[in-house]
CSV table of C-alpha atoms and ligand atoms in Angstrom, one decimal:
chain,number,residue,atom,x,y,z
J,372,MET,CA,116.0,70.7,136.7
J,373,ILE,CA,117.0,74.1,135.5
J,374,ARG,CA,115.1,76.9,137.2
J,375,VAL,CA,114.7,80.4,136.1
J,376,ASN,CA,115.6,83.5,138.3
J,377,PRO,CA,112.2,83.9,140.1
J,378,ASN,CA,112.9,87.7,140.4
J,379,TYR,CA,112.3,88.1,136.7
J,380,SER,CA,108.5,87.1,137.1
J,381,LYS,CA,108.1,90.0,139.5
J,382,ILE,CA,109.0,92.4,136.8
J,383,GLN,CA,106.0,94.4,135.4
J,384,ALA,CA,106.0,93.8,131.6
J,385,ASN,CA,107.5,96.8,129.8
J,386,TYR,CA,104.0,98.1,129.7
J,387,LEU,CA,104.7,101.6,128.6
J,388,PHE,CA,106.5,101.3,125.3
J,389,ALA,CA,104.8,98.0,124.4
J,390,GLU,CA,101.4,99.7,125.0
J,391,ILE,CA,102.4,102.7,123.0
J,392,ALA,CA,103.5,100.6,120.1
J,393,SER,CA,100.3,98.6,120.2
J,394,ARG,CA,98.1,101.6,120.3
J,395,VAL,CA,100.0,103.2,117.3
J,396,LYS,CA,99.7,99.9,115.4
J,397,ALA,CA,96.1,99.8,116.0
J,398,HIS,CA,95.6,103.4,114.8
J,399,LEU,CA,97.7,102.7,111.7
J,400,GLY,CA,95.5,99.6,111.1
J,401,ALA,CA,92.4,101.6,111.3
J,402,ASN,CA,94.0,104.5,109.2
J,403,PRO,CA,96.4,103.0,106.7
J,404,GLY,CA,99.2,105.4,105.6
J,405,ALA,CA,98.3,107.9,108.4
J,406,ASP,CA,101.2,110.4,108.9
J,407,ILE,CA,102.3,109.9,112.5
J,408,ILE,CA,104.8,112.4,114.2
J,409,ARG,CA,106.6,110.7,117.1
J,410,LEU,CA,107.5,113.0,119.9
J,411,GLY,CA,107.4,110.0,122.3
J,412,ILE,CA,110.9,108.7,121.8
J,413,GLY,CA,114.0,109.4,123.9
J,414,ASP,CA,116.3,108.7,121.0
J,415,VAL,CA,118.2,111.4,119.0
J,416,THR,CA,117.4,112.0,115.4
J,417,ARG,CA,120.2,114.2,114.1
J,418,ALA,CA,123.5,112.9,112.5
J,419,LEU,CA,126.7,112.4,114.4
J,420,PRO,CA,128.9,115.5,114.6
J,421,ARG,CA,131.5,115.8,111.7
J,422,ALA,CA,134.4,115.6,114.1
J,423,CYS,CA,133.2,112.2,115.5
J,424,VAL,CA,132.6,110.9,111.9
J,425,ASP,CA,136.0,111.9,110.8
J,426,ALA,CA,137.5,110.3,113.9
J,427,LEU,CA,135.5,107.0,113.3
J,428,GLU,CA,136.8,106.9,109.7
J,429,LYS,CA,140.4,107.6,110.6
J,430,ALA,CA,140.4,104.9,113.4
J,431,SER,CA,138.5,102.4,111.3
J,432,ARG,CA,141.3,102.7,108.6
J,433,GLU,CA,143.9,102.2,111.4
J,434,MET,CA,142.2,98.9,112.3
J,435,GLY,CA,142.6,97.9,108.7
J,436,ALA,CA,146.5,98.0,108.6
J,437,ASP,CA,148.6,95.5,110.5
J,438,SER,CA,150.9,98.3,111.7
J,439,THR,CA,148.2,100.3,113.4
J,440,PHE,CA,145.7,97.5,114.2
J,441,ARG,CA,144.5,97.2,117.8
J,442,GLY,CA,142.9,94.2,119.4
J,443,TYR,CA,141.5,94.1,123.0
J,444,GLY,CA,141.7,97.5,124.5
J,445,PRO,CA,142.3,98.3,128.1
J,446,ASP,CA,139.4,97.1,130.4
J,447,TYR,CA,138.6,100.5,131.7
J,448,GLY,CA,139.1,102.7,128.4
J,449,TYR,CA,142.0,104.1,126.5
J,450,ASP,CA,144.1,106.6,128.3
J,451,PHE,CA,143.5,109.2,125.5
J,452,LEU,CA,139.7,109.2,126.2
J,453,ARG,CA,139.9,108.9,130.1
J,454,GLU,CA,142.3,111.9,130.0
J,455,ALA,CA,140.1,113.9,127.7
J,456,ILE,CA,137.1,113.4,129.9
J,457,ALA,CA,138.9,114.1,133.1
J,458,ARG,CA,140.2,117.5,131.5
J,459,GLU,CA,137.1,118.6,129.5
J,460,ASP,CA,134.2,117.3,131.6
J,461,PHE,CA,135.6,117.6,135.1
J,462,ALA,CA,138.8,119.8,135.5
J,463,SER,CA,137.1,122.5,133.4
J,464,ARG,CA,134.3,122.7,136.0
J,465,GLY,CA,136.6,122.6,138.9
J,466,CYS,CA,135.8,119.0,139.8
J,467,ASP,CA,138.7,116.9,141.1
J,468,ILE,CA,138.5,113.7,139.1
J,469,ALA,CA,141.5,111.8,137.9
J,470,PRO,CA,141.6,109.9,134.6
J,471,ASP,CA,142.0,106.6,136.6
J,472,GLU,CA,138.7,107.2,138.3
J,473,ILE,CA,136.9,107.1,135.0
J,474,PHE,CA,135.6,103.8,133.6
J,475,VAL,CA,134.6,103.9,129.9
J,476,SER,CA,131.6,101.7,129.0
J,477,ASP,CA,129.1,101.2,126.1
J,478,GLY,CA,126.6,103.5,127.7
J,479,ALA,CA,124.8,104.7,130.7
J,480,LYS,CA,122.0,102.1,130.6
J,481,CYS,CA,124.6,99.3,131.1
J,482,ASP,CA,126.3,101.1,133.8
J,483,THR,CA,123.2,102.2,135.8
J,484,GLY,CA,121.9,98.8,135.4
J,485,ASN,CA,125.0,97.0,136.5
J,486,PHE,CA,126.3,99.1,139.3
J,487,GLN,CA,123.9,97.6,141.9
J,488,GLU,CA,125.7,94.2,141.6
J,489,ILE,CA,128.4,95.3,143.8
J,490,PHE,CA,126.0,96.0,146.7
J,491,ASP,CA,124.6,93.5,149.2
J,492,THR,CA,121.3,92.1,148.1
J,493,ALA,CA,120.1,93.4,151.4
J,494,VAL,CA,120.6,97.0,150.8
J,495,ARG,CA,117.6,99.3,150.8
J,496,VAL,CA,117.1,101.1,147.5
J,497,ALA,CA,115.5,104.5,147.1
J,498,VAL,CA,114.2,105.5,143.5
J,499,PRO,CA,112.5,108.5,142.2
J,500,ASP,CA,108.8,108.4,141.1
J,501,PRO,CA,108.6,109.1,138.1
J,502,VAL,CA,111.7,107.2,137.1
J,503,TYR,CA,113.9,105.9,134.4
J,504,PRO,CA,112.9,102.2,134.7
J,505,VAL,CA,116.4,100.7,134.5
J,506,TYR,CA,117.1,101.7,138.1
J,507,VAL,CA,114.1,99.8,139.4
J,508,ASP,CA,114.1,96.7,137.2
J,509,SER,CA,117.8,96.0,137.7
J,510,ASN,CA,117.2,95.9,141.4
J,511,VAL,CA,114.1,93.7,141.0
J,512,MET,CA,116.1,91.3,139.0
J,513,ALA,CA,118.8,91.2,141.6
J,514,GLY,CA,116.1,90.2,144.3
J,515,ARG,CA,116.0,93.3,146.2
J,516,THR,CA,112.3,93.7,146.2
J,517,GLY,CA,109.1,91.7,146.8
J,518,GLY,CA,106.3,91.8,144.3
J,519,ALA,CA,104.5,94.9,142.8
J,520,THR,CA,101.3,96.1,144.1
J,521,ASP,CA,99.6,99.0,142.2
J,522,GLY,CA,102.8,99.5,140.3
J,523,ARG,CA,105.2,99.7,143.3
J,524,TYR,CA,107.4,97.1,144.5
J,525,ASP,CA,107.5,96.0,148.2
J,526,GLY,CA,110.9,96.9,149.7
J,527,LEU,CA,111.8,99.9,147.5
J,528,VAL,CA,111.6,103.5,149.0
J,529,TYR,CA,109.8,105.7,146.5
J,530,LEU,CA,110.9,109.4,146.2
J,531,GLU,CA,107.9,111.2,145.0
J,532,GLY,CA,108.0,114.0,142.6
J,533,SER,CA,105.3,116.5,142.3
J,534,ALA,CA,104.6,120.0,141.2
J,535,ALA,CA,105.0,121.1,144.8
J,536,ASN,CA,108.7,120.0,144.9
J,537,GLY,CA,109.2,120.7,141.1
J,538,PHE,CA,109.9,116.9,140.6
J,539,VAL,CA,113.1,117.3,142.6
J,540,PRO,CA,112.5,115.0,145.7
J,541,ASP,CA,114.2,115.6,149.1
J,542,PRO,CA,116.2,112.7,150.7
J,543,PRO,CA,114.0,110.1,152.4
J,544,SER,CA,113.1,110.2,155.9
J,545,GLU,CA,112.9,106.5,156.1
J,546,PRO,CA,116.2,104.5,156.0
J,547,ALA,CA,117.8,103.9,152.5
J,548,ASP,CA,121.3,102.7,151.6
J,549,VAL,CA,121.5,103.8,148.0
J,550,ALA,CA,119.6,106.4,146.2
J,551,TYR,CA,119.4,106.9,142.3
J,552,LEU,CA,119.2,110.4,141.2
J,553,CYS,CA,118.9,111.7,137.6
J,554,PHE,CA,119.4,115.4,136.7
J,555,PRO,CA,118.6,116.8,134.3
J,556,ASN,CA,115.8,114.3,134.7
J,557,ASN,CA,114.2,111.8,132.3
J,558,PRO,CA,111.2,112.0,132.2
J,559,THR,CA,110.4,115.3,133.9
J,560,GLY,CA,113.3,117.5,132.5
J,561,SER,CA,113.8,118.9,136.1
J,562,VAL,CA,117.2,120.1,137.2
J,563,ALA,CA,118.6,120.1,140.8
J,564,THR,CA,120.3,123.3,142.2
J,565,ARG,CA,123.5,123.2,144.1
J,566,GLU,CA,121.7,123.5,147.5
J,567,GLN,CA,119.3,120.6,146.6
J,568,LEU,CA,122.3,118.4,145.7
J,569,GLY,CA,124.0,119.5,148.8
J,570,ARG,CA,121.2,118.2,150.9
J,571,TRP,CA,121.5,114.8,149.2
J,572,VAL,CA,125.2,114.7,149.8
J,573,ASP,CA,124.8,115.6,153.4
J,574,TRP,CA,122.2,112.9,153.7
J,575,ALA,CA,124.5,110.2,152.2
J,576,ARG,CA,127.5,111.2,154.4
J,577,GLU,CA,125.4,111.2,157.5
J,578,SER,CA,123.5,108.0,156.8
J,579,GLY,CA,126.5,105.9,155.3
J,580,ALA,CA,124.7,105.7,152.0
J,581,ILE,CA,125.6,106.1,148.4
J,582,ILE,CA,124.2,108.3,145.6
J,583,LEU,CA,124.0,106.9,142.1
J,584,PHE,CA,123.9,110.1,140.0
J,585,ASP,CA,122.9,109.8,136.4
J,586,ALA,CA,124.0,112.8,134.4
J,587,ALA,CA,123.2,111.5,130.9
J,588,TYR,CA,121.7,114.8,130.0
J,589,GLU,CA,124.0,117.2,131.6
J,590,ALA,CA,125.0,118.7,128.3
J,591,PHE,CA,121.5,120.3,128.0
J,592,ILE,CA,122.2,122.5,131.0
J,593,ARG,CA,122.5,126.2,130.0
J,594,ASP,CA,121.8,127.7,133.3
J,595,ASP,CA,125.2,128.7,134.8
J,596,LYS,CA,124.0,128.1,138.3
J,597,ILE,CA,123.0,124.5,137.9
J,598,PRO,CA,125.7,121.9,138.5
J,599,HIS,CA,126.6,119.5,135.7
J,600,SER,CA,128.2,117.0,138.1
J,601,ILE,CA,127.5,115.8,141.6
J,602,TYR,CA,131.3,116.3,142.2
J,603,GLU,CA,130.7,120.2,142.1
J,604,ILE,CA,129.3,119.6,145.6
J,605,PRO,CA,131.8,119.4,148.3
J,606,GLY,CA,132.1,116.0,149.9
J,607,ALA,CA,130.5,114.2,147.0
J,608,ARG,CA,133.7,112.1,146.1
J,609,GLN,CA,133.3,109.9,149.1
J,610,VAL,CA,129.5,109.2,148.6
J,611,ALA,CA,128.7,109.4,144.8
J,612,VAL,CA,129.1,107.5,141.7
J,613,GLU,CA,128.3,109.4,138.5
J,614,PHE,CA,127.1,108.1,135.1
J,615,ARG,CA,127.6,109.9,131.8
J,616,SER,CA,126.9,109.1,128.3
J,617,PHE,CA,127.8,110.4,124.8
J,618,SER,CA,124.4,109.2,123.6
J,619,LYS,CA,122.4,112.5,124.1
J,620,THR,CA,125.6,114.7,124.1
J,621,ALA,CA,127.0,113.8,120.9
J,622,GLY,CA,124.3,111.6,119.2
J,623,PHE,CA,125.9,108.3,120.2
J,624,THR,CA,122.7,106.4,120.8
J,625,GLY,CA,123.6,103.9,118.0
J,626,THR,CA,127.4,104.3,118.3
J,627,ARG,CA,127.5,103.4,122.0
J,628,CYS,CA,129.9,105.1,124.5
J,629,GLY,CA,129.5,106.3,128.1
J,630,TYR,CA,131.4,106.2,131.3
J,631,CYS,CA,131.1,106.0,135.0
J,632,VAL,CA,133.1,107.9,137.7
J,633,VAL,CA,134.0,106.0,140.8
J,634,PRO,CA,136.4,108.2,142.9
J,635,ARG,CA,139.2,106.5,144.7
J,636,ASP,CA,137.7,107.5,148.1
J,637,CYS,CA,134.2,106.6,147.3
J,638,ARG,CA,133.2,104.2,150.0
J,639,ALA,CA,130.6,101.5,151.3
J,640,PHE,CA,130.8,99.3,154.3
J,641,ASP,CA,131.3,95.5,155.0
J,642,SER,CA,129.1,93.4,157.4
J,643,THR,CA,131.3,94.6,160.4
J,644,GLY,CA,130.7,98.2,159.6
J,645,ALA,CA,134.4,98.7,158.4
J,646,GLU,CA,134.8,101.1,155.3
J,647,VAL,CA,135.4,99.3,151.9
J,648,PRO,CA,136.4,101.4,148.9
J,649,LEU,CA,134.0,100.8,145.9
J,650,GLN,CA,136.5,101.3,143.1
J,651,PRO,CA,138.2,98.0,143.4
J,652,LEU,CA,135.0,96.2,143.4
J,653,TRP,CA,133.9,98.1,140.2
J,654,LYS,CA,137.2,97.3,138.6
J,655,ARG,CA,136.8,93.6,139.4
J,656,ARG,CA,133.2,93.6,138.0
J,657,GLN,CA,134.2,95.3,134.8
J,658,SER,CA,137.3,93.2,134.2
J,659,THR,CA,135.3,90.0,134.7
J,660,LYS,CA,132.3,90.9,132.7
J,661,PHE,CA,133.2,93.6,130.2
J,662,ASN,CA,135.7,93.8,127.4
J,663,GLY,CA,135.8,97.4,126.5
J,664,VAL,CA,134.4,99.8,123.8
J,665,ALA,CA,135.6,99.5,120.2
J,666,TYR,CA,138.6,101.6,119.5
J,667,PRO,CA,137.0,103.7,116.7
J,668,VAL,CA,134.1,104.5,118.9
J,669,GLN,CA,136.5,105.7,121.7
J,670,ARG,CA,138.3,107.9,119.2
J,671,ALA,CA,134.9,109.3,118.1
J,672,ALA,CA,134.1,110.1,121.8
J,673,GLU,CA,137.5,111.7,122.1
J,674,ALA,CA,136.7,113.8,119.1
J,675,ALA,CA,133.4,114.9,120.7
J,676,LEU,CA,135.5,116.4,123.4
J,677,SER,CA,137.9,118.4,120.9
J,678,PRO,CA,137.1,122.1,120.4
J,679,GLU,CA,135.4,121.4,117.0
J,680,GLY,CA,133.5,118.4,118.4
J,681,LYS,CA,132.3,120.4,121.5
J,682,ALA,CA,131.1,123.3,119.2
J,683,GLN,CA,129.3,120.6,116.9
J,684,CYS,CA,127.6,118.9,119.9
J,685,LYS,CA,126.5,122.3,121.3
J,686,ALA,CA,125.0,123.2,118.0
J,687,LEU,CA,123.1,119.8,118.0
J,688,ILE,CA,121.9,120.3,121.5
J,689,ASP,CA,120.9,123.9,120.8
J,690,GLY,CA,118.5,122.6,118.1
J,691,TYR,CA,116.9,120.2,120.4
J,692,LEU,CA,116.6,122.8,123.2
J,693,ALA,CA,115.0,125.3,120.8
J,694,ASN,CA,112.4,122.6,119.9
J,695,ALA,CA,111.8,122.0,123.6
J,696,ARG,CA,111.3,125.8,124.3
J,697,LEU,CA,108.8,125.9,121.4
J,698,VAL,CA,106.8,123.0,122.8
J,699,ALA,CA,106.8,124.6,126.4
J,700,GLU,CA,105.9,128.0,125.1
J,701,THR,CA,103.0,126.5,123.1
J,702,LEU,CA,101.7,124.5,126.0
J,703,GLU,CA,102.1,127.3,128.4
J,704,ALA,CA,100.2,129.7,126.1
J,705,LYS,CA,97.3,127.3,126.4
J,706,GLY,CA,97.5,127.2,130.3
J,707,TYR,CA,99.5,123.9,130.7
J,708,LYS,CA,102.1,123.9,133.6
J,709,CYS,CA,105.3,122.7,132.1
J,710,PHE,CA,108.5,121.4,133.7
J,711,GLY,CA,111.9,120.9,131.9
J,712,ALA,CA,112.6,122.2,128.5
J,713,SER,CA,115.1,124.9,129.5
J,714,ASN,CA,117.9,122.6,130.6
J,715,SER,CA,116.5,119.4,129.1
J,716,PRO,CA,115.3,117.8,125.8
J,717,TYR,CA,112.0,116.8,127.6
J,718,VAL,CA,108.9,118.7,128.3
J,719,TRP,CA,106.8,117.4,131.1
J,720,PHE,CA,103.4,118.8,131.6
J,721,ASP,CA,100.2,118.6,133.6
J,722,CYS,CA,97.8,117.2,130.8
J,723,HIS,CA,94.5,118.2,132.8
J,724,ALA,CA,93.4,114.5,132.0
J,725,ASP,CA,94.4,110.9,132.6
J,726,SER,CA,97.7,110.5,130.8
J,727,TRP,CA,96.5,107.6,128.6
J,728,GLU,CA,93.4,109.6,127.6
J,729,PHE,CA,95.6,112.5,126.5
J,730,PHE,CA,97.8,110.0,124.6
J,731,ASP,CA,94.8,108.6,122.7
J,732,ARG,CA,93.4,112.1,121.8
J,733,ALA,CA,96.9,113.2,120.6
J,734,LEU,CA,97.2,110.0,118.5
J,735,LYS,CA,93.7,109.8,117.1
J,736,LEU,CA,93.0,113.4,116.5
J,737,ALA,CA,96.4,114.9,115.8
J,738,GLY,CA,98.5,111.9,114.7
J,739,VAL,CA,101.1,112.8,117.3
J,740,VAL,CA,102.7,110.2,119.7
J,741,VAL,CA,103.6,111.5,123.1
J,742,THR,CA,104.5,109.5,126.2
J,743,PRO,CA,102.0,109.1,129.1
J,744,GLY,CA,103.6,110.2,132.3
J,745,VAL,CA,102.0,107.4,134.4
J,746,GLY,CA,104.2,104.9,132.5
J,747,PHE,CA,107.1,106.2,134.4
J,748,GLY,CA,105.5,105.5,137.8
J,749,ARG,CA,102.5,106.3,139.9
J,750,ALA,CA,103.5,109.9,140.5
J,751,GLY,CA,103.5,110.5,136.8
J,752,ALA,CA,99.7,110.1,136.6
J,753,GLY,CA,98.0,113.1,134.9
J,754,HIS,CA,101.3,114.1,133.1
J,755,VAL,CA,102.7,113.6,129.6
J,756,ARG,CA,106.3,113.7,128.4
J,757,ILE,CA,107.0,115.4,125.0
J,758,SER,CA,110.5,114.8,123.6
J,759,ALA,CA,112.3,117.5,121.6
J,760,PHE,CA,114.5,114.9,119.8
J,761,ASN,CA,113.0,115.5,116.3
J,762,SER,CA,113.4,118.0,113.4
J,763,ARG,CA,112.2,121.6,113.8
J,764,GLU,CA,109.8,121.0,111.0
J,765,ASN,CA,108.3,118.0,112.6
J,766,VAL,CA,108.0,119.7,116.0
J,767,GLU,CA,106.2,122.7,114.2
J,768,ARG,CA,103.8,120.3,112.3
J,769,ALA,CA,103.2,118.4,115.5
J,770,LEU,CA,102.3,121.4,117.5
J,771,SER,CA,100.0,122.9,114.8
J,772,ARG,CA,98.2,119.6,114.8
J,773,LEU,CA,98.0,119.5,118.6
J,774,ALA,CA,96.5,122.9,118.8
J,775,GLY,CA,93.1,121.5,118.2
J,776,ILE,CA,93.1,119.3,121.3
J,777,LEU,CA,94.9,121.6,123.8
Y,816,PLP,N1,120.0,107.3,131.8
Y,816,PLP,C1,118.9,108.0,131.3
Y,816,PLP,C2,118.2,108.8,132.4
Y,816,PLP,C3,118.3,107.9,130.1
Y,816,PLP,O1,117.2,108.5,129.7
Y,816,PLP,C4,119.0,107.0,129.2
Y,816,PLP,C5,118.4,106.8,127.7
Y,816,PLP,O2,117.5,107.2,127.3
Y,816,PLP,C6,120.1,106.3,129.5
Y,816,PLP,C7,120.6,106.5,130.8
Y,816,PLP,C8,120.7,105.4,128.6
Y,816,PLP,O3,121.9,106.0,128.0
Y,816,PLP,P1,122.9,105.2,127.1
Y,816,PLP,O4,122.4,105.4,125.7
Y,816,PLP,O5,124.1,105.8,127.2
Y,816,PLP,O6,122.7,103.8,127.4
C-alpha cells in the first residue's frame, strides 16, 4: 500500500494567505464591486526593465533559428551569466566570489527550500520568528521537526524578533547546526549591520554551523554602511551559503531567475567529524534534480546587470522605496512605530491591536488589504506588514482611506 510522507500532515495549512483570500472574498460577496487596494502582496507590479525585454526578445529569436538554437543549457547556468553576477554583484563590493561558485536557478524560493536536502535529517535548525515560511515548511517536510503546538514546531530553534532587537535576532544560546537569515527581511524590512552579521559568522565558525543567507531584497539597500552580501564579512566563505533573486531586483517574479552561492571552501562535517565541502553535494543535487533556466531568461538576467539594466532596475526600486517611505511617514505621523521602509519594500509596524483585528478594520472600513504579522510567526503578533509593491497612485489612495482608521 502506498503511503504518503507523514511529515506533510504536520504542516500548518497555509493559513495566512488562504485566510486573507477568504476574508477578502467574503467582503466582496457582501459588497459587490467594492474597490479593494492590495498592499498585502509581496509581488512586484511594474513591468520588466526595457534592457531585459530587449534581451528576452533577441534570445527568443535566436531560439527560432537552427544556427543559433540552444537545447539543454549547462546545469549550473551559462558562463555569460555566472561571470556577470561574479563581477557586478560581488567583485564590485569587494567580495571574493568566483563564477564557478555561483549556481543559477529559477528563483530563491526553490533554492532556499531545496538546500536543506544536503544536510543530515538530524541537524538542528534555527529560524527567525517572524519568518518567510519556506525555511520552516521545507524542514518540516524533510522530517526535522515534531508536530506544531501553538504555531511552533517541536525541534526547531526559534530566533525571536522584537522591537527590542529591531527584529535582528542574535545567534542562539542553545545548540543549532544551521540558521536561516534574511536581510533585508521579509516580513519586517529590517537590515543587519556589519557588526550583527559578524556575530553570526563568528557563531557559525565557533559552533561548526552553517548560515543560509537569503539576500533576495539586497537591491533595496540604500544605506552605504549596510552589507549587501554575507561575503562582505571576513570568514563568511567557509560558513555561509547565499541566495539571490532577480524577482525583486528586476521584476522577474513571473520570469523566474535566481542563484545561490556556494563557495569552494564552504564546509560541513560527516558523522566522524571530518570536514566535507558542501559545493560538490549541491552540484550533485542540482545536476540530478534540476535542468537549468531558459536561455532567454538567463540573457534577460544578464541584461539586468548591464549598465542600462542596472539603471532601469534602480529606477524601479526607487519607485517602490519612495512608496515605502510614504507609508512609513504616514504611519509614524500617527504615532505608529515602524520598521523597514528605508532599505526594504516592506513596512512593518506595531498596529496597537491584534493583527487580524487591524486587518479586518483596514479591509472593511478602508477597502485596503494588508498582511497580519502573526501569520509569519508568533513573534509577529500585534504587527502588520504593508508592501510597497504597487503604483504610487494606489499607495496614495490607500493611505488616504486608511487615515480614518489609524
Ligand atoms: N526569499 C524571500 C525572503 C522572499 O520574500 C521571496 C519572495 O517573496 C523569495 C525568497 C522568493 O523569491 P523567488 O521569486 O526568487 O523565488
